[in-house]
C-alpha positions as a Markdown table, in Angstrom:
| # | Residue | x | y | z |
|---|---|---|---|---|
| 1 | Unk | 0.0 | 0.0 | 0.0 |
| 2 | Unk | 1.4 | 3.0 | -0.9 |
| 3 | Unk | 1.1 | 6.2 | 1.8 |
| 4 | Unk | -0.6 | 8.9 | 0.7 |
| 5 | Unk | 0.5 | 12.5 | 0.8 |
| 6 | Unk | -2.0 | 15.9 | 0.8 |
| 7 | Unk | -0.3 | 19.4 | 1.0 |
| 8 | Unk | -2.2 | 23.1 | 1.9 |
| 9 | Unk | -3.6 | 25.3 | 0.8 |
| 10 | Unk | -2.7 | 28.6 | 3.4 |
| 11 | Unk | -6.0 | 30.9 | 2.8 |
| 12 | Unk | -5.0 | 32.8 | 5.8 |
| 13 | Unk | -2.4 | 34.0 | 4.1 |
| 14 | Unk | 1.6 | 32.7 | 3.3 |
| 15 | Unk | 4.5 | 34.0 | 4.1 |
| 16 | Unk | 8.9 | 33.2 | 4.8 |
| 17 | Unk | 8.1 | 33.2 | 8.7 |
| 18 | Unk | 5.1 | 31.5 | 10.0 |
| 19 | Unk | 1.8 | 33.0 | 9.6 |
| 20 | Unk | -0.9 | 32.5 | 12.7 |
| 21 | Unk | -4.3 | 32.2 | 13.4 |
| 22 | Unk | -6.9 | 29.8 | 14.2 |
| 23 | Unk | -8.8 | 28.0 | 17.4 |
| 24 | Unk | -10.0 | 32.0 | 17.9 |
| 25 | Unk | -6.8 | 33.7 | 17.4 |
| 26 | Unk | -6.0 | 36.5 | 14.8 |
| 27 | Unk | -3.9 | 35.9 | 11.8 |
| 28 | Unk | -0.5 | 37.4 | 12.6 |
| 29 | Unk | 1.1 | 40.1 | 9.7 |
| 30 | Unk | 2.8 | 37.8 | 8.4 |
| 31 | Unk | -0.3 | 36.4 | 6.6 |
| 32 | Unk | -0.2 | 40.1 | 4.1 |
| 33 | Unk | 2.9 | 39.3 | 2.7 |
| 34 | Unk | 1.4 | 36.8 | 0.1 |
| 35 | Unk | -2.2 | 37.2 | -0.1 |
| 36 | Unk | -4.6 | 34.1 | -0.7 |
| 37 | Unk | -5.5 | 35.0 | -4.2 |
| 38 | Unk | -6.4 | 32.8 | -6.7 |
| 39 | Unk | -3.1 | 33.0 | -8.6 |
| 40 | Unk | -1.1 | 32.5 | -5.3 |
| 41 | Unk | -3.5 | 29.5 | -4.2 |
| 42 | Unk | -3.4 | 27.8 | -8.1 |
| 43 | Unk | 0.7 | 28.3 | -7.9 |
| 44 | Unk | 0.8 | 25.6 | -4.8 |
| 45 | Unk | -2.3 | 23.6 | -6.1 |
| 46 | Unk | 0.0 | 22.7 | -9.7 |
| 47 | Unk | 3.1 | 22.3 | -7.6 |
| 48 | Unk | 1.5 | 19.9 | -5.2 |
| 49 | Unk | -0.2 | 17.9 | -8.0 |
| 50 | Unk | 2.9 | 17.8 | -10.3 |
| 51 | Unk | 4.8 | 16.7 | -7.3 |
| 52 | Unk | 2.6 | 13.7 | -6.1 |
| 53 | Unk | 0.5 | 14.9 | -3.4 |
| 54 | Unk | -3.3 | 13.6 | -3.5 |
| 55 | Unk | -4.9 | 16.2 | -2.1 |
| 56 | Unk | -4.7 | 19.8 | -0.8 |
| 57 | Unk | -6.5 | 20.6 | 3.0 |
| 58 | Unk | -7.6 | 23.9 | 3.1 |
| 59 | Unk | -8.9 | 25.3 | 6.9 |
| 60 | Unk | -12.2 | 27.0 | 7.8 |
| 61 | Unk | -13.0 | 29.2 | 10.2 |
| 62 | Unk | -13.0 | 33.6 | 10.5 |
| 63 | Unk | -9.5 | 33.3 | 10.1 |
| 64 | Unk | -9.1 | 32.6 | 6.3 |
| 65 | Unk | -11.1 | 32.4 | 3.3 |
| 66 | Unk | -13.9 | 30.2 | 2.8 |
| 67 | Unk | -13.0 | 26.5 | 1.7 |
| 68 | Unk | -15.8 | 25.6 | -0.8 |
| 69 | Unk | -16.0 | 28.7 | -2.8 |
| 70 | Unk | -11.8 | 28.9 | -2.4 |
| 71 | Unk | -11.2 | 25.5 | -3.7 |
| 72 | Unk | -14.2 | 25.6 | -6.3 |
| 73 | Unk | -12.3 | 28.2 | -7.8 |
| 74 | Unk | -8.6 | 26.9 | -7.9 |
| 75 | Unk | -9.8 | 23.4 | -8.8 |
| 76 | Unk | -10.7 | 25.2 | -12.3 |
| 77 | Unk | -6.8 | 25.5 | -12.7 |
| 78 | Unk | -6.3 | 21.6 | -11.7 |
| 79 | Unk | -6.5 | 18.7 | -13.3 |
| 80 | Unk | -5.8 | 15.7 | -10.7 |
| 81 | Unk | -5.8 | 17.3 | -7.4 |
| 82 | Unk | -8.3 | 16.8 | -4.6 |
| 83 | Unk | -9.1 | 19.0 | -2.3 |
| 84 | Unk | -9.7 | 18.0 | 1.4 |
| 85 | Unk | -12.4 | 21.0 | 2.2 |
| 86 | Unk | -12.5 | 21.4 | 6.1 |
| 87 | Unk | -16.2 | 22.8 | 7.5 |
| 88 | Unk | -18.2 | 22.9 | 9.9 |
| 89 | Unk | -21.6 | 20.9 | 10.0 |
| 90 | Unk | -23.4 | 23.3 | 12.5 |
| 91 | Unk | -22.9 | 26.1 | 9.5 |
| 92 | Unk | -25.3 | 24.7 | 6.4 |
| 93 | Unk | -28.0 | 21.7 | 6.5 |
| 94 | Unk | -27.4 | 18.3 | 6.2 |
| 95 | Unk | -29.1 | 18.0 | 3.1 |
| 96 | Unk | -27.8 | 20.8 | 1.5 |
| 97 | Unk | -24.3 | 20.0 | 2.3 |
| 98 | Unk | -25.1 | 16.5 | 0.8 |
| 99 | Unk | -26.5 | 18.3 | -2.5 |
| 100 | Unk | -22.9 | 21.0 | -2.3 |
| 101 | Unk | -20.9 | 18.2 | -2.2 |
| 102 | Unk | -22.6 | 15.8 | -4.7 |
| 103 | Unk | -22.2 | 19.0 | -7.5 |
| 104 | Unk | -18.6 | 19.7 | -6.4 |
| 105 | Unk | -17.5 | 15.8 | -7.7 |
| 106 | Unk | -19.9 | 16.4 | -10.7 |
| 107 | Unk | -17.9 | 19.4 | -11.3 |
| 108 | Unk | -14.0 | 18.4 | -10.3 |
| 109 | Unk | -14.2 | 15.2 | -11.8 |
| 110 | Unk | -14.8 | 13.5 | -8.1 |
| 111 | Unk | -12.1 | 16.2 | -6.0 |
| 112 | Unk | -13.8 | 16.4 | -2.8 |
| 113 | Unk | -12.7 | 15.0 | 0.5 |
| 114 | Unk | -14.5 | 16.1 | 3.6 |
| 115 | Unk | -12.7 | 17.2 | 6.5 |
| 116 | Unk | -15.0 | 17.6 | 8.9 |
| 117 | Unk | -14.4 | 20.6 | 11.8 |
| 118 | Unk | -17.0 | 20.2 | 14.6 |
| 119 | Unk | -15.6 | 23.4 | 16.3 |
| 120 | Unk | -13.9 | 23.7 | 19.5 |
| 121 | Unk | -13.8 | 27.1 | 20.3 |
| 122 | Unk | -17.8 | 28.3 | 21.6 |
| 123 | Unk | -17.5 | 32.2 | 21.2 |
| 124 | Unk | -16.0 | 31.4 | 17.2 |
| 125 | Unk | -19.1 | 29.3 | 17.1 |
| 126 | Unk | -21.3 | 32.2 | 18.5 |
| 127 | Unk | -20.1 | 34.7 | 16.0 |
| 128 | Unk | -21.7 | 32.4 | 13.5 |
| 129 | Unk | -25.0 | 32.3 | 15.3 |
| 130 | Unk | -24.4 | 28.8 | 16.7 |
| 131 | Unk | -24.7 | 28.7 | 20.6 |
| 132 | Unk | -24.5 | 24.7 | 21.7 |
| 133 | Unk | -22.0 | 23.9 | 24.0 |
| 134 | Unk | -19.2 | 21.2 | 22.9 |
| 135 | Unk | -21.3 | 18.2 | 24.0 |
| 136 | Unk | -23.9 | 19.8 | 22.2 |
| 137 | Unk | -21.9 | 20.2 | 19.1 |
| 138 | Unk | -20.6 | 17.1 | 18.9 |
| 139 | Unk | -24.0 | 14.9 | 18.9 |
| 140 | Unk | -25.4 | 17.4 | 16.6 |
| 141 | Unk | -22.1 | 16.7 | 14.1 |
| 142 | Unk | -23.5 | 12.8 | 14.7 |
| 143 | Unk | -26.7 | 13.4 | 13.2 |
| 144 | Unk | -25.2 | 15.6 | 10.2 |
| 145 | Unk | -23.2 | 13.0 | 9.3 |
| 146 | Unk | -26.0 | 9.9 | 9.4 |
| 147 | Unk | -28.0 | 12.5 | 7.4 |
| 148 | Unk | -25.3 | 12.5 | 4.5 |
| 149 | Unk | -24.5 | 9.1 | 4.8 |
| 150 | Unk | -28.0 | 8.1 | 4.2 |
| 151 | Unk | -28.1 | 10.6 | 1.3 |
| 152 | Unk | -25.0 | 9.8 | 0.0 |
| 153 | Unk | -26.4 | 6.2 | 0.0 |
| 154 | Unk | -29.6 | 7.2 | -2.0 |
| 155 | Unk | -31.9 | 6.5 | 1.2 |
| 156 | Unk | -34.9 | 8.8 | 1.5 |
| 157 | Unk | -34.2 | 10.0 | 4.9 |
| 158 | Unk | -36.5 | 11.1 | 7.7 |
| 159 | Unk | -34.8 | 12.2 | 11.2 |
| 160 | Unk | -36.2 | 13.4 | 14.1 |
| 161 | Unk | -32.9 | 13.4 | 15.9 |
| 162 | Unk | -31.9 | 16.1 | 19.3 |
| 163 | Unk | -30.3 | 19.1 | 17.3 |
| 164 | Unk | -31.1 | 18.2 | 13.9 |
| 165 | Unk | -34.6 | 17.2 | 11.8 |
| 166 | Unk | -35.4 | 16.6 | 8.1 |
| 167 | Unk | -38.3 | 14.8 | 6.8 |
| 168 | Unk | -38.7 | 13.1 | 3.1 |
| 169 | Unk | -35.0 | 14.2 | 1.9 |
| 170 | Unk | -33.1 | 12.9 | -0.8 |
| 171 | Unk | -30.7 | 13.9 | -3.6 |
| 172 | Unk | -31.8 | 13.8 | -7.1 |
| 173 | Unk | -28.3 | 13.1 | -8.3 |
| 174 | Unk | -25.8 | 11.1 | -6.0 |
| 175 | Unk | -22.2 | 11.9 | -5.5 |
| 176 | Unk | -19.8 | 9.6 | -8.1 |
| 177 | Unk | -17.8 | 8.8 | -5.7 |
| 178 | Unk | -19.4 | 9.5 | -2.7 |
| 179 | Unk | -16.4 | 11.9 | -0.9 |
| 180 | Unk | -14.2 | 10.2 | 2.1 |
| 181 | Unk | -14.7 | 12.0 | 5.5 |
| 182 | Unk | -11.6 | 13.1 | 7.1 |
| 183 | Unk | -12.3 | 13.6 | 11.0 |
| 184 | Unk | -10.3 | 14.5 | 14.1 |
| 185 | Unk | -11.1 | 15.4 | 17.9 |
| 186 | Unk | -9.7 | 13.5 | 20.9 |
| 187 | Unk | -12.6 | 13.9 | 23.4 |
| 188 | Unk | -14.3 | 10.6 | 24.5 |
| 189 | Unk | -17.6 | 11.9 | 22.2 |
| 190 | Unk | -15.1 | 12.7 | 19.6 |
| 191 | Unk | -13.7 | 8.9 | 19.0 |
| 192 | Unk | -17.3 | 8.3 | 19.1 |
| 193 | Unk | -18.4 | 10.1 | 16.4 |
| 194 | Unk | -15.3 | 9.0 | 14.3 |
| 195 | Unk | -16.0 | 5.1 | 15.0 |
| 196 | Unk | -19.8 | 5.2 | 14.0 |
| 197 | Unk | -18.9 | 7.7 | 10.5 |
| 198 | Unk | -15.4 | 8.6 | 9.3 |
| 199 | Unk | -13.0 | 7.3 | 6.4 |
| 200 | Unk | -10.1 | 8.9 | 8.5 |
| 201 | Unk | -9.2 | 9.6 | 11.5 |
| 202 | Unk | -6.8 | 12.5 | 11.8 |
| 203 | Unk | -4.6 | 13.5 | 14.6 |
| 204 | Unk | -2.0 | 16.0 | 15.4 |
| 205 | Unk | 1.6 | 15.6 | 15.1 |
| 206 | Unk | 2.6 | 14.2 | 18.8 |
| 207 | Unk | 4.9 | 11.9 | 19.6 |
| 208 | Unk | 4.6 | 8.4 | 18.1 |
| 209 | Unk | 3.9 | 7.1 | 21.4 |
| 210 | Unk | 1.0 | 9.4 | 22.0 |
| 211 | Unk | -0.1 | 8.9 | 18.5 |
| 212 | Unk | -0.1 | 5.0 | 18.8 |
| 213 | Unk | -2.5 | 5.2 | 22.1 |
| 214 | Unk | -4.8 | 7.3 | 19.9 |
| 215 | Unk | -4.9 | 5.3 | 17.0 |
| 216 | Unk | -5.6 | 2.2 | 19.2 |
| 217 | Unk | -8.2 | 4.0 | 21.3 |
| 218 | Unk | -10.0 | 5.1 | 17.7 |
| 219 | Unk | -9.6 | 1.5 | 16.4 |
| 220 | Unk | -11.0 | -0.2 | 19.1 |
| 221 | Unk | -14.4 | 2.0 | 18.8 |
| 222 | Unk | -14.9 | 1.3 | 15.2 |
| 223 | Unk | -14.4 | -2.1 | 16.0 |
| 224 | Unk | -17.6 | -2.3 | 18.1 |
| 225 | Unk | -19.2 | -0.5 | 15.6 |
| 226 | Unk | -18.5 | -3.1 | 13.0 |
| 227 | Unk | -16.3 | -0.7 | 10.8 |
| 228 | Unk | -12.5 | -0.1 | 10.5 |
| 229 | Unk | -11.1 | 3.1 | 9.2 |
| 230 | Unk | -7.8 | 4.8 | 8.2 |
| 231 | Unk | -5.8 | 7.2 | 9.9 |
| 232 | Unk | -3.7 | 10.2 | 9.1 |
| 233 | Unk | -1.7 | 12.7 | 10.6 |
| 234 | Unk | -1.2 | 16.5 | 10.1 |
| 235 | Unk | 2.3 | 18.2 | 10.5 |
| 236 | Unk | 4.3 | 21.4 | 8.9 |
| 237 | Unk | 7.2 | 19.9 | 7.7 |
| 238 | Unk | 10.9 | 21.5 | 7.5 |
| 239 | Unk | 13.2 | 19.9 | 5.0 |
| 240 | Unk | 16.6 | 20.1 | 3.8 |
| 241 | Unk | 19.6 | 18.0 | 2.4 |
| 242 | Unk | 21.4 | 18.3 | 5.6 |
| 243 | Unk | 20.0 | 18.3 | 9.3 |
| 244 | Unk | 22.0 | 21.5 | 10.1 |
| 245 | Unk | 20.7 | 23.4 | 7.1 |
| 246 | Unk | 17.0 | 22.4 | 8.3 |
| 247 | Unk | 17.8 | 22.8 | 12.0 |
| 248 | Unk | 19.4 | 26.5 | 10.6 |
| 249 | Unk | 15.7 | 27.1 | 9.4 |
| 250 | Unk | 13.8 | 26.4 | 12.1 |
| 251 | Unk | 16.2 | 28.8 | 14.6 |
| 252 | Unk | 15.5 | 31.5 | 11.8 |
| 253 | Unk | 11.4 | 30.7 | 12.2 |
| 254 | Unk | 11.8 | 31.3 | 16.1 |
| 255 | Unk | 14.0 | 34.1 | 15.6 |
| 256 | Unk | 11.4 | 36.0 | 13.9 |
| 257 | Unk | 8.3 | 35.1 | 16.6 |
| 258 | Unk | 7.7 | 38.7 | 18.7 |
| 259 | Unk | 7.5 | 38.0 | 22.3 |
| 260 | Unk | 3.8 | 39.9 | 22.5 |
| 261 | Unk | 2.9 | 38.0 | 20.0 |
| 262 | Unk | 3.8 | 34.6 | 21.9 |
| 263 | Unk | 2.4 | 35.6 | 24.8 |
| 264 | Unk | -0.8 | 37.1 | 23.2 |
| 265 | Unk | -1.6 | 33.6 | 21.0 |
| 266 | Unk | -0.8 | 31.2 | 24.3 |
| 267 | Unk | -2.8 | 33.4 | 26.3 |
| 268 | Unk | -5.4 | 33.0 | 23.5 |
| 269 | Unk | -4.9 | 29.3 | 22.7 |
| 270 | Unk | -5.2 | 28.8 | 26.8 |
| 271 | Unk | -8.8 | 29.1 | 26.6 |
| 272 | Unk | -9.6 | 26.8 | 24.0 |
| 273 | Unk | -12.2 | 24.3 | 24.6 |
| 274 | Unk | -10.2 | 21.7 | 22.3 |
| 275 | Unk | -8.9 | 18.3 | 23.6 |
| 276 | Unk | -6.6 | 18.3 | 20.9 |
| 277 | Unk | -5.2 | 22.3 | 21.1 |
| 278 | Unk | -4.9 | 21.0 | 25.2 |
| 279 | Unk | -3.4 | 18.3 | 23.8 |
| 280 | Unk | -0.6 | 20.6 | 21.3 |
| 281 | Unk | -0.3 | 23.3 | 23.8 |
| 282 | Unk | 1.4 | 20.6 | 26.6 |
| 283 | Unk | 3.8 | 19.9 | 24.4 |
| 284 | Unk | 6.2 | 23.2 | 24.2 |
| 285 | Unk | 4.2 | 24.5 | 27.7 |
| 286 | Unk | 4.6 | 28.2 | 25.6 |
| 287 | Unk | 8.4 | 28.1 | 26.1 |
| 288 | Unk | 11.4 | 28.3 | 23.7 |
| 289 | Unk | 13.7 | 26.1 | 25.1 |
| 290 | Unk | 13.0 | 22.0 | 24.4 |
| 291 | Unk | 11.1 | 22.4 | 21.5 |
| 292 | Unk | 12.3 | 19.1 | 20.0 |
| 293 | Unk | 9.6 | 16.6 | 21.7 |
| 294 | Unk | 10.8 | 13.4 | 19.9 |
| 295 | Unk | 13.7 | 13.2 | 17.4 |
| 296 | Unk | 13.0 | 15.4 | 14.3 |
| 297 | Unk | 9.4 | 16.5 | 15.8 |
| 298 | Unk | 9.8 | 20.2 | 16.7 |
| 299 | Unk | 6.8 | 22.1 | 18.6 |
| 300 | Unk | 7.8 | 25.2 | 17.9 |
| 301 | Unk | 5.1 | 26.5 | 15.2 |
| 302 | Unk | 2.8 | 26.2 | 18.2 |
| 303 | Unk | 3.9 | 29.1 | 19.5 |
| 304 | Unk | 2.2 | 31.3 | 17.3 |
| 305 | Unk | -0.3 | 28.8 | 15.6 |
| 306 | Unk | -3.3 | 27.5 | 16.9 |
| 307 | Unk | -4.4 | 24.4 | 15.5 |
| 308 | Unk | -1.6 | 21.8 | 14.4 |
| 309 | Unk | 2.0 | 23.0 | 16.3 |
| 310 | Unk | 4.1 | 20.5 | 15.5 |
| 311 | Unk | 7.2 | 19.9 | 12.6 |
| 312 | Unk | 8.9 | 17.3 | 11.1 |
| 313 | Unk | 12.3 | 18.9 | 10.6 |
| 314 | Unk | 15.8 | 17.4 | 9.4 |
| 315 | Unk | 17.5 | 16.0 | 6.4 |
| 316 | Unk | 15.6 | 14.5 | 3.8 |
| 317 | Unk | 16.8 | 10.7 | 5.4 |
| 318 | Unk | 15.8 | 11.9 | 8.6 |
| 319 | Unk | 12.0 | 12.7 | 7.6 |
| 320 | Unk | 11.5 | 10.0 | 5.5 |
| 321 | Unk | 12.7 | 7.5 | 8.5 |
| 322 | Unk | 9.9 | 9.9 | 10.5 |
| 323 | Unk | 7.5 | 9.3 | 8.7 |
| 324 | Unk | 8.4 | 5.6 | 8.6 |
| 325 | Unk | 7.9 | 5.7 | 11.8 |
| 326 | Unk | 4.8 | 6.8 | 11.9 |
| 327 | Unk | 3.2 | 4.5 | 9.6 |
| 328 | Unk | 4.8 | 1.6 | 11.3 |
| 329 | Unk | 2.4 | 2.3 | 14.4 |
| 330 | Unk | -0.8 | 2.5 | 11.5 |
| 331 | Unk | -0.6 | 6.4 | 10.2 |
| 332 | Unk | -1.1 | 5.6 | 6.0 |
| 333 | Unk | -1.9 | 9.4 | 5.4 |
| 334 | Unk | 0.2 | 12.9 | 5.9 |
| 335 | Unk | -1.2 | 15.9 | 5.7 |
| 336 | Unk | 1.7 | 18.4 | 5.4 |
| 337 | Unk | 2.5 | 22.1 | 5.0 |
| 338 | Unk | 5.2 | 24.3 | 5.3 |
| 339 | Unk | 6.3 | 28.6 | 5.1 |
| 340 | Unk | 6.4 | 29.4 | 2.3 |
| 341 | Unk | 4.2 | 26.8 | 0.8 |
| 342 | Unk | 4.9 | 27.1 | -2.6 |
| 343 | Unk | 8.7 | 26.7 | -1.6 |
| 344 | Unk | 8.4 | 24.2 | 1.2 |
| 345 | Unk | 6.4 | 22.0 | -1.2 |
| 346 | Unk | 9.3 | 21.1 | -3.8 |
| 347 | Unk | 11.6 | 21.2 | -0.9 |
| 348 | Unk | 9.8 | 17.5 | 0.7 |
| 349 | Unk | 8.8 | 16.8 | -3.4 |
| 350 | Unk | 11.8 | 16.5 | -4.6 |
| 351 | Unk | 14.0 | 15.6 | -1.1 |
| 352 | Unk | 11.9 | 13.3 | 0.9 |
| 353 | Unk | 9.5 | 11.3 | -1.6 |
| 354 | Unk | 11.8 | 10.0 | -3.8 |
| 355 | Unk | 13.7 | 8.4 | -1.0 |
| 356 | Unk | 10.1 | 7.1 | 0.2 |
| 357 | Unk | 9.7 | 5.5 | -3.2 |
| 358 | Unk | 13.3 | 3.6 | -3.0 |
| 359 | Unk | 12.1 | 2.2 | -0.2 |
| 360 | Unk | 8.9 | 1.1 | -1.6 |
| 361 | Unk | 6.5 | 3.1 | 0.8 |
| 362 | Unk | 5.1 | 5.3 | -2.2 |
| 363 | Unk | 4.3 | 5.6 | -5.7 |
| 364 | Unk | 3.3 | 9.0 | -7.7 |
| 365 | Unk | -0.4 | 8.7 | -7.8 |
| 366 | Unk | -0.3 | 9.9 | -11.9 |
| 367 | Unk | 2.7 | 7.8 | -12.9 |
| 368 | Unk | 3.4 | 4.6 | -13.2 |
| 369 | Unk | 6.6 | 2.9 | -11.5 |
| 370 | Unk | 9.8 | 4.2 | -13.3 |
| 371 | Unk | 11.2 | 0.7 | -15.8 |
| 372 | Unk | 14.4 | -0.1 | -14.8 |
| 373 | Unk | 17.2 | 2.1 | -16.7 |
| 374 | Unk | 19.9 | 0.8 | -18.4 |
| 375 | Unk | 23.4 | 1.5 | -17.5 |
| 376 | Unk | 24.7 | 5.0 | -18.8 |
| 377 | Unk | 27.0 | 4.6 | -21.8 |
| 378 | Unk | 30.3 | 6.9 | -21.3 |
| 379 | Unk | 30.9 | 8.6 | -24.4 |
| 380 | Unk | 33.5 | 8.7 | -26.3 |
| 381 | Unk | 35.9 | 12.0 | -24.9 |
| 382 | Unk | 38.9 | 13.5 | -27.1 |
| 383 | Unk | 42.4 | 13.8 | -25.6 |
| 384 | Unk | 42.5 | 16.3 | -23.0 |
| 385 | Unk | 38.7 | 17.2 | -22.6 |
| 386 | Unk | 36.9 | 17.6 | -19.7 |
């Protein structure tokens, strides 16, 4: 089986130093020095695709632009790539998100993967007129998705259900092929929603310890509901052709983090309502000094980032053995980005994959395995040329 690979799209914003936002923080400055347009977004899109990533995950949330409409447009410019849309189910009906998403892969060609974002931050949920707690959110995000299943399946569906009712739906044309559901949250109601619906289970970057505990706590639930399902992981990735040079890059990230701004984001990211930000913050404890939580996983982009904090930095050698690593304990799918994006992508394209492929852990989803080549010939070289 060969992994799979999905890149980002940053519609917050890209820049050469890291650009923040998310859970309810602001989008730092550094998100104006390469605006989100179209042009900007198509650039990575092309790159990732020509490179050998399946997908591109795009965010949602007040903090960047909108992922349907944002993706809609750049998958115009496309010809393979998917696009792993995060949103939130308390935003848009059931059935109407069934109907969005059964156009979008009419559209594309079948592009759309689902990452579903139940929301863990209430007063961000608020702002959009949505006022259930957490608990609330989550069972509501239960029924959204046995809505769309059943839809997806071509069921006429009638639900009566706590936060959610619809009565007689059903699409007049199904999705071909129905979109995978991407899902993360590490709450006990989370893995519970995630056993009973989800393709993929996604986690953070921690350690692969931590990771390992999550995947088997996820497994073990979709067991008992009769189901198994895939997992993936998301990380920012810092690449290079020698440790030092990548190391080198990540000092010059810190370097440029403003002290307010640490301290304003932490103080910020401290009152998230998210297992999983809980879970990232814990891991740096809003310091600078041991930022390197496991060999070649660095926490330092949590600093200033809500959301996923965690980087896979090091030589080429040294990621690929990472991310060996990783899907040694079950993770099949990596979801990676990197400032700039455009740049960052042809640095693990061309550095890390191709040693992946030696090893016979992935293929390029568009081309076929290279044929052996035959030996070079040595030309022929006159007397005294070089």
């Amino acid at each position: 089986m060969s992994l799979t690979f999905h890149w980002f799209l940053p519609t917050n914003g890209d820049s050469r130093h890291v650009v923040g936002g998310g859970h309810g923080t602001p989008v730092t400055a550094a998100g104006g020095d390469r605006p989100p347009s179209v042009g900007y977004l198509t650039q990575i899109a092309r790159a990732a695709e020509d490179l050998g990533f399946v997908g591109a995950l795009t965010p949602t949330g007040a903090w960047c632009e909108d992922a349907w409409l944002t993706t809609a447009m750049v998958s115009q410019n496309t010809e393979r790539l998917k696009f792993l849309v995060a949103f939130r189910p308390g935003f848009v009906s059931p059935t109407l998100a069934a109907q969005m998403a059964s156009t979008y892969q009419r559209q594309t060609g079948g592009r759309l993967l689902l990452n579903v974002v139940t929301g863990g931050e209430s007063h961000e949920q608020r702002a959009y007129g949505d006022f259930l707690d957490k608990e609330g959110r989550y069972r509501r995000t239960d029924e959204f998705l046995e809505i769309v299943r059943g839809l997806w399946d071509g069921k006429t569906v009638d639900l009566a259900g706590e936060h959610l009712q619809v009565a007689d739906a059903s699409l007049a044309r199904l999705p071909d092929p129905v979109p995978e559901v991407y899902f993360g949250g590490s709450s006990p109601i989370a893995g519970e929603v995630a056993a009973r619906h989800v393709d993929v289970y996604l986690t953070w970057g921690e350690p692969p310890a931590q990771v390992a505990e999550k995947i088997n706590w996820v497994r073990g639930l979709a067991a008992k509901e009769g189901r198994t399902i895939r997992f993936g992981i998301r990380l920012h990735v810092i690449t290079r052709d020698t440790s030092e040079q990548a190391w080198a890059e990540a000092r010059r990230l810190l370097d440029g983090f403003d002290p307010e701004t640490v301290k304003s984001v932490q103080a910020g990211l401290a009152r998230s309502e998210s297992e999983g930000q809980k879970r990232m913050l814990a891991l740096h404890g809003g310091g600078r000094d041991g930022l390197e939580i496991h060999p070649n996983l660095w926490a330092g982009i949590g600093l200033v980032r809500g959301g996923a904090g965690t980087a896979l930095v090091g030589s080429h050698e040294e990621v690929a053995e990472r991310i060996a690593e990783y899907h040694r304990i079950g993770i099949d799918e990596f979801v990676l980005s990197g400032y700039p994006h455009l740049e960052e992508a042809y640095w693990f394209g061309e550095g890390v994959l191709p040693r992946l492929r030696q090893q016979g852990l992935w293929t390029h989803p568009a081309r076929p395995a290279a044929a052996p080549q035959p030996a070079a010939q040595v030309p022929f070289a006159a007397s005294g040329s070089r």
